[in-house]
N, CA, C and O atoms as a MOPAC input file, in Angstrom:
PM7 MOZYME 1SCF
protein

 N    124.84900 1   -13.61400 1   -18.76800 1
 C    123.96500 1   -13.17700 1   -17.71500 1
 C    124.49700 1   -13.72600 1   -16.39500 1
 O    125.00400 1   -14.84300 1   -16.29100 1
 N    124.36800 1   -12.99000 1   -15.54800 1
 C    124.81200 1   -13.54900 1   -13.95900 1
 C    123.45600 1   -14.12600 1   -12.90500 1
 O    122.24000 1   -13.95400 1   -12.82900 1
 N    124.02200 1   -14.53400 1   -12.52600 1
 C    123.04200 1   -14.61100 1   -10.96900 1
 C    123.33100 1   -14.04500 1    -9.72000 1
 O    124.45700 1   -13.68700 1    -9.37600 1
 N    121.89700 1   -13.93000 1    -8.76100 1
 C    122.31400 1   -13.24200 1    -7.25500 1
 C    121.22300 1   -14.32400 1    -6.66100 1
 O    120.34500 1   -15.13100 1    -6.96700 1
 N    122.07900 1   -13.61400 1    -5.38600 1
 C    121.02400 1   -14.58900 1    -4.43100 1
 C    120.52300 1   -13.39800 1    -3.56400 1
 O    120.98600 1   -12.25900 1    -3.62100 1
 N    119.51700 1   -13.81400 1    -2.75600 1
 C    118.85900 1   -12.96300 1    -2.25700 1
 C    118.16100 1   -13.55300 1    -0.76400 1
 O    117.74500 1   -14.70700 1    -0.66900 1
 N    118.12600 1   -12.84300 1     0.04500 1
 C    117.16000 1   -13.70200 1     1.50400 1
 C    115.62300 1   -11.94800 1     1.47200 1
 O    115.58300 1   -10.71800 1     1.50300 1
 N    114.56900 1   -13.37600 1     1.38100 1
 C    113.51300 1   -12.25800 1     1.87100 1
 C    112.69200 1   -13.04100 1     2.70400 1
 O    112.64800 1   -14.26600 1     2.58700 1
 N    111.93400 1   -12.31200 1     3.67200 1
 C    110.62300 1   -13.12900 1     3.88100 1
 C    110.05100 1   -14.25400 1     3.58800 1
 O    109.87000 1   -14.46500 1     2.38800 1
 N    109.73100 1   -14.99600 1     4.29100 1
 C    108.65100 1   -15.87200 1     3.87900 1
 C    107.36900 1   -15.66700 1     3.64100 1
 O    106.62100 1   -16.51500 1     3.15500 1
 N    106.98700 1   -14.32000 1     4.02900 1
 C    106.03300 1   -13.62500 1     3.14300 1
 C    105.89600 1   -12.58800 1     2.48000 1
 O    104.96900 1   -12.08600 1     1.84400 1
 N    106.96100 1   -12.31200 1     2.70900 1
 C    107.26500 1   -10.95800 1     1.15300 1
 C    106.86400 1   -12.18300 1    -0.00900 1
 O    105.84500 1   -12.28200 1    -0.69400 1
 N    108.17300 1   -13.13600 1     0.05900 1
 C    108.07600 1   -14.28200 1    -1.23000 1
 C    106.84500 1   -14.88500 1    -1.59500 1
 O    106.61700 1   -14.93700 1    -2.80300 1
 N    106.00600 1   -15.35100 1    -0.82000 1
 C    104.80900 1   -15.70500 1    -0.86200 1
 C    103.48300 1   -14.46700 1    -1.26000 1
 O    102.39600 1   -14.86400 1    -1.68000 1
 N    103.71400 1   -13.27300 1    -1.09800 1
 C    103.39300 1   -12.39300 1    -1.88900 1
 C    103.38900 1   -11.52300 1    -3.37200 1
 O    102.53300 1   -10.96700 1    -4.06100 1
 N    105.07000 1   -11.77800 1    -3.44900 1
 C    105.36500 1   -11.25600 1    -4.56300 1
 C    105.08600 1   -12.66600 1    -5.57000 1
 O    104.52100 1   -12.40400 1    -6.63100 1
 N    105.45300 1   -14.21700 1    -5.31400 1
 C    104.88200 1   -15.07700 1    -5.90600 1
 C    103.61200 1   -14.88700 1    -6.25100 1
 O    103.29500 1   -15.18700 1    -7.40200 1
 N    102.82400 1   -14.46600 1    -5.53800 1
 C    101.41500 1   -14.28500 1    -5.90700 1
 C    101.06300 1   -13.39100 1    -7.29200 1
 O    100.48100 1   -13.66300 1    -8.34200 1
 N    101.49300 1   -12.59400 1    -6.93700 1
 C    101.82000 1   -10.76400 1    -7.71100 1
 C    102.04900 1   -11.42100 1    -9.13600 1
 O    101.18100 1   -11.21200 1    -9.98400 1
 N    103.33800 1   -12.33100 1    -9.52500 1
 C    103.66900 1   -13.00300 1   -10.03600 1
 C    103.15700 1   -13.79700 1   -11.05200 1
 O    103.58900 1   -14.00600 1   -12.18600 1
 N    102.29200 1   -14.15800 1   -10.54900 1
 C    101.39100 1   -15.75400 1   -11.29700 1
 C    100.57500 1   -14.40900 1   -11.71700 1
 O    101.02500 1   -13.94600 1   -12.76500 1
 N     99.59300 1   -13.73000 1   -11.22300 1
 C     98.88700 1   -12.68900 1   -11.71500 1
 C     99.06800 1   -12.02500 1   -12.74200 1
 O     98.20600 1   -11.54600 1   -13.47900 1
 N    100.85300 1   -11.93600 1   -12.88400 1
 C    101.23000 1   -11.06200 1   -14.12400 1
 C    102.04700 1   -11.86700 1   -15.05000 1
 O    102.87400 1   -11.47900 1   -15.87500 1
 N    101.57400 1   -13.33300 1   -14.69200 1
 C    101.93000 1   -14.29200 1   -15.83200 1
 C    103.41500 1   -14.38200 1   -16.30700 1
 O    103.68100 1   -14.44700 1   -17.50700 1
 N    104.40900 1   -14.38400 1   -15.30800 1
 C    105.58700 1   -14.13600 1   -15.11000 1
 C    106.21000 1   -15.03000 1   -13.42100 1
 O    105.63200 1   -15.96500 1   -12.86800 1
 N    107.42300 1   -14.39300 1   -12.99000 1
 C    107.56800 1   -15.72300 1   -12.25400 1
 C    107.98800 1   -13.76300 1   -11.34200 1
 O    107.74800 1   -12.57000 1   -11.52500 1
 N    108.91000 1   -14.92600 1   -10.13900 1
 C    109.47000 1   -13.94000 1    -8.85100 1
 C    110.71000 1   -13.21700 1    -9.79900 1
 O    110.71600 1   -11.98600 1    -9.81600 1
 N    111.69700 1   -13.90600 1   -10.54100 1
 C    112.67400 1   -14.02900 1   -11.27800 1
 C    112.80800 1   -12.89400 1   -12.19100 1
 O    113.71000 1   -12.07000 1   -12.34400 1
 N    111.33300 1   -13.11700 1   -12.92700 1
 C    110.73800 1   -12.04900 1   -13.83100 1
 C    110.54900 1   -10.93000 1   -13.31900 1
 O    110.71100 1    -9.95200 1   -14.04800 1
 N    110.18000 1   -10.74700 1   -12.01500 1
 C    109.71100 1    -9.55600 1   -11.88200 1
 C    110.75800 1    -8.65000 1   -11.57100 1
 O    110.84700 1    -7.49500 1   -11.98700 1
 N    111.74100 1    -9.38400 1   -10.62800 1
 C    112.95100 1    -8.90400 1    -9.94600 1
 C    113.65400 1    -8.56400 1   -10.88200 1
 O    114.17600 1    -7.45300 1   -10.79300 1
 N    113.99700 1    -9.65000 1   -12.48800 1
 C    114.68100 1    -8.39500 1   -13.21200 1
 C    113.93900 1    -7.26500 1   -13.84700 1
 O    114.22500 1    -6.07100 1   -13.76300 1
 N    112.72600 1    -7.93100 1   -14.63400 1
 C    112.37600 1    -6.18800 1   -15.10200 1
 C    112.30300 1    -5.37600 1   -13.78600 1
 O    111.51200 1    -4.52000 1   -14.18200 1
 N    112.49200 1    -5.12500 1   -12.84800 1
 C    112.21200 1    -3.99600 1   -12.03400 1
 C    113.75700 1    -3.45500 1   -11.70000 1
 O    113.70200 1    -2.25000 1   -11.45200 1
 N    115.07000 1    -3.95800 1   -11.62000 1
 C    116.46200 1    -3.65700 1   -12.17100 1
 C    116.63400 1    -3.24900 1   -13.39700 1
 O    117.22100 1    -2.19400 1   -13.63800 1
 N    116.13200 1    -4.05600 1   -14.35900 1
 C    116.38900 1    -3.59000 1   -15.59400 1
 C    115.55200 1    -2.15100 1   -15.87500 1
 O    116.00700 1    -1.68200 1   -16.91900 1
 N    114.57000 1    -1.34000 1   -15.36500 1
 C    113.84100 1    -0.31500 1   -15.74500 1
 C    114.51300 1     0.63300 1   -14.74200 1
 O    114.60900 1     1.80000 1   -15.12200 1
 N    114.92900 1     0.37200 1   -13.69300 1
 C    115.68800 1     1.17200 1   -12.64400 1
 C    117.42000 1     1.43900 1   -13.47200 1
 O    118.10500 1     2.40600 1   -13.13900 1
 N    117.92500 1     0.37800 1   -14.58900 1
 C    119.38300 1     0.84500 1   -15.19200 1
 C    118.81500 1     1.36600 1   -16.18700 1
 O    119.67000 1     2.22700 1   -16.39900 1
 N    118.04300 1     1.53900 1   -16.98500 1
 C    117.58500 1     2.92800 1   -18.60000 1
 C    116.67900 1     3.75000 1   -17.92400 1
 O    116.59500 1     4.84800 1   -18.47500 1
 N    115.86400 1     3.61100 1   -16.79000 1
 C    115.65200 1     5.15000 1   -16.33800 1
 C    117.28500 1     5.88700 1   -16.01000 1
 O    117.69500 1     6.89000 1   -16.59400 1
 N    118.08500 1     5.09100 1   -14.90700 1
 C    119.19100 1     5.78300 1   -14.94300 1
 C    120.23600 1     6.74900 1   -16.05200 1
 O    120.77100 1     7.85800 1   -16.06900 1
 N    120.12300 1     5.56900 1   -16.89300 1
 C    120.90800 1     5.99300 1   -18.12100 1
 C    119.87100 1     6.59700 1   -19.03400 1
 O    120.33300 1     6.71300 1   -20.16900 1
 N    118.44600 1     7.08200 1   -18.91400 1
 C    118.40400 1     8.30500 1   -19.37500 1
 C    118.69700 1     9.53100 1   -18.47000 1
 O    119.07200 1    10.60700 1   -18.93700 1
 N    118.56200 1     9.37300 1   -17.54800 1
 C    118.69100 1    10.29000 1   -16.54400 1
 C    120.18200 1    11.00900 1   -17.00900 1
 O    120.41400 1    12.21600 1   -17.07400 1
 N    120.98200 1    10.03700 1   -17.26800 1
 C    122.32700 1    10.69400 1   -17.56700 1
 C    122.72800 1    11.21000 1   -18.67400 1
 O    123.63100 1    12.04400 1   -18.74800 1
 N    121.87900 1    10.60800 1   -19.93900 1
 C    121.39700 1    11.12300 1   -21.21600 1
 C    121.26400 1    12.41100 1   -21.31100 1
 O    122.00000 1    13.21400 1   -21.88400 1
 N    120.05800 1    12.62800 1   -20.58700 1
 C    119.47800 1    14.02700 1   -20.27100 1
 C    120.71300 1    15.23600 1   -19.82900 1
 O    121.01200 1    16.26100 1   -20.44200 1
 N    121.32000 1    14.65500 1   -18.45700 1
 C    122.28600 1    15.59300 1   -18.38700 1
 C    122.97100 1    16.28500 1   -18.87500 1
 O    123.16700 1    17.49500 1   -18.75900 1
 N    123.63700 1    15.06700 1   -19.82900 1
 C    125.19700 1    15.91300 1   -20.59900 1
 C    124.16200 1    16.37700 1   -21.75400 1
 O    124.91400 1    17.14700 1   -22.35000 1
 N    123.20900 1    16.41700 1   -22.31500 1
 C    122.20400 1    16.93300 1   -23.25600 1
 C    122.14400 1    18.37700 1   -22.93000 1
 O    122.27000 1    19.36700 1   -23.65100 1
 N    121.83300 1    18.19600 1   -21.18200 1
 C    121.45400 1    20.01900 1   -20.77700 1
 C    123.18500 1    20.89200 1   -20.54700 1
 O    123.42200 1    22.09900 1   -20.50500 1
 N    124.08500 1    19.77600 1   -20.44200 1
 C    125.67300 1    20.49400 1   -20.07600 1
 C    126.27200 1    20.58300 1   -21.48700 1
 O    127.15100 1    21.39100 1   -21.78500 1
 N    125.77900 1    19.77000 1   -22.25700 1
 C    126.15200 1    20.10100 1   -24.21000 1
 C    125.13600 1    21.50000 1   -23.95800 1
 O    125.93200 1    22.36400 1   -23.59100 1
 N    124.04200 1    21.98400 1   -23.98200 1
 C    123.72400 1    23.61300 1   -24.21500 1
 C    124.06100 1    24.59100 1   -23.81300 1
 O    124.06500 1    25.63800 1   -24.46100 1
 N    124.48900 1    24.43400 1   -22.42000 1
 C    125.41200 1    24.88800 1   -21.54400 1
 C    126.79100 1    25.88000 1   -22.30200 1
 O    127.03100 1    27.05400 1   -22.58400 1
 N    127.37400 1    24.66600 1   -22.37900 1
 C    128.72400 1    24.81600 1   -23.55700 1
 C    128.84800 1    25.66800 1   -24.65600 1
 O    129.85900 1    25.62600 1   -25.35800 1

């Protein structure tokens, strides 16, 4: 696994911290599941494609 760094707000952070504790998870947590659901929507998205260019064919 890698790391990033990131600059936000001092109250974006203090918001999304909030958001955070609420959903019983951290800033960390949220930031990856919300990458990680943005790369398998993608890669169905691309799924789908060659699915409709395989009928195509």
């Amino acid at each position: 696994m890698s790391n990033i760094t990131m600059t936000l707000g001092d109250e974006v952070i203090k918001k999304v911290k909030r958001i955070a504790l609420e959903k019983n998870t951290t800033l960390t947590g949220l930031v990856r599941d919300y990458l990680t659901g943005i790369a398998k929507r993608e890669d169905q998205r691309v799924e789908e494609a060659i699915a409709e260019l395989t009928k195509i064919m």
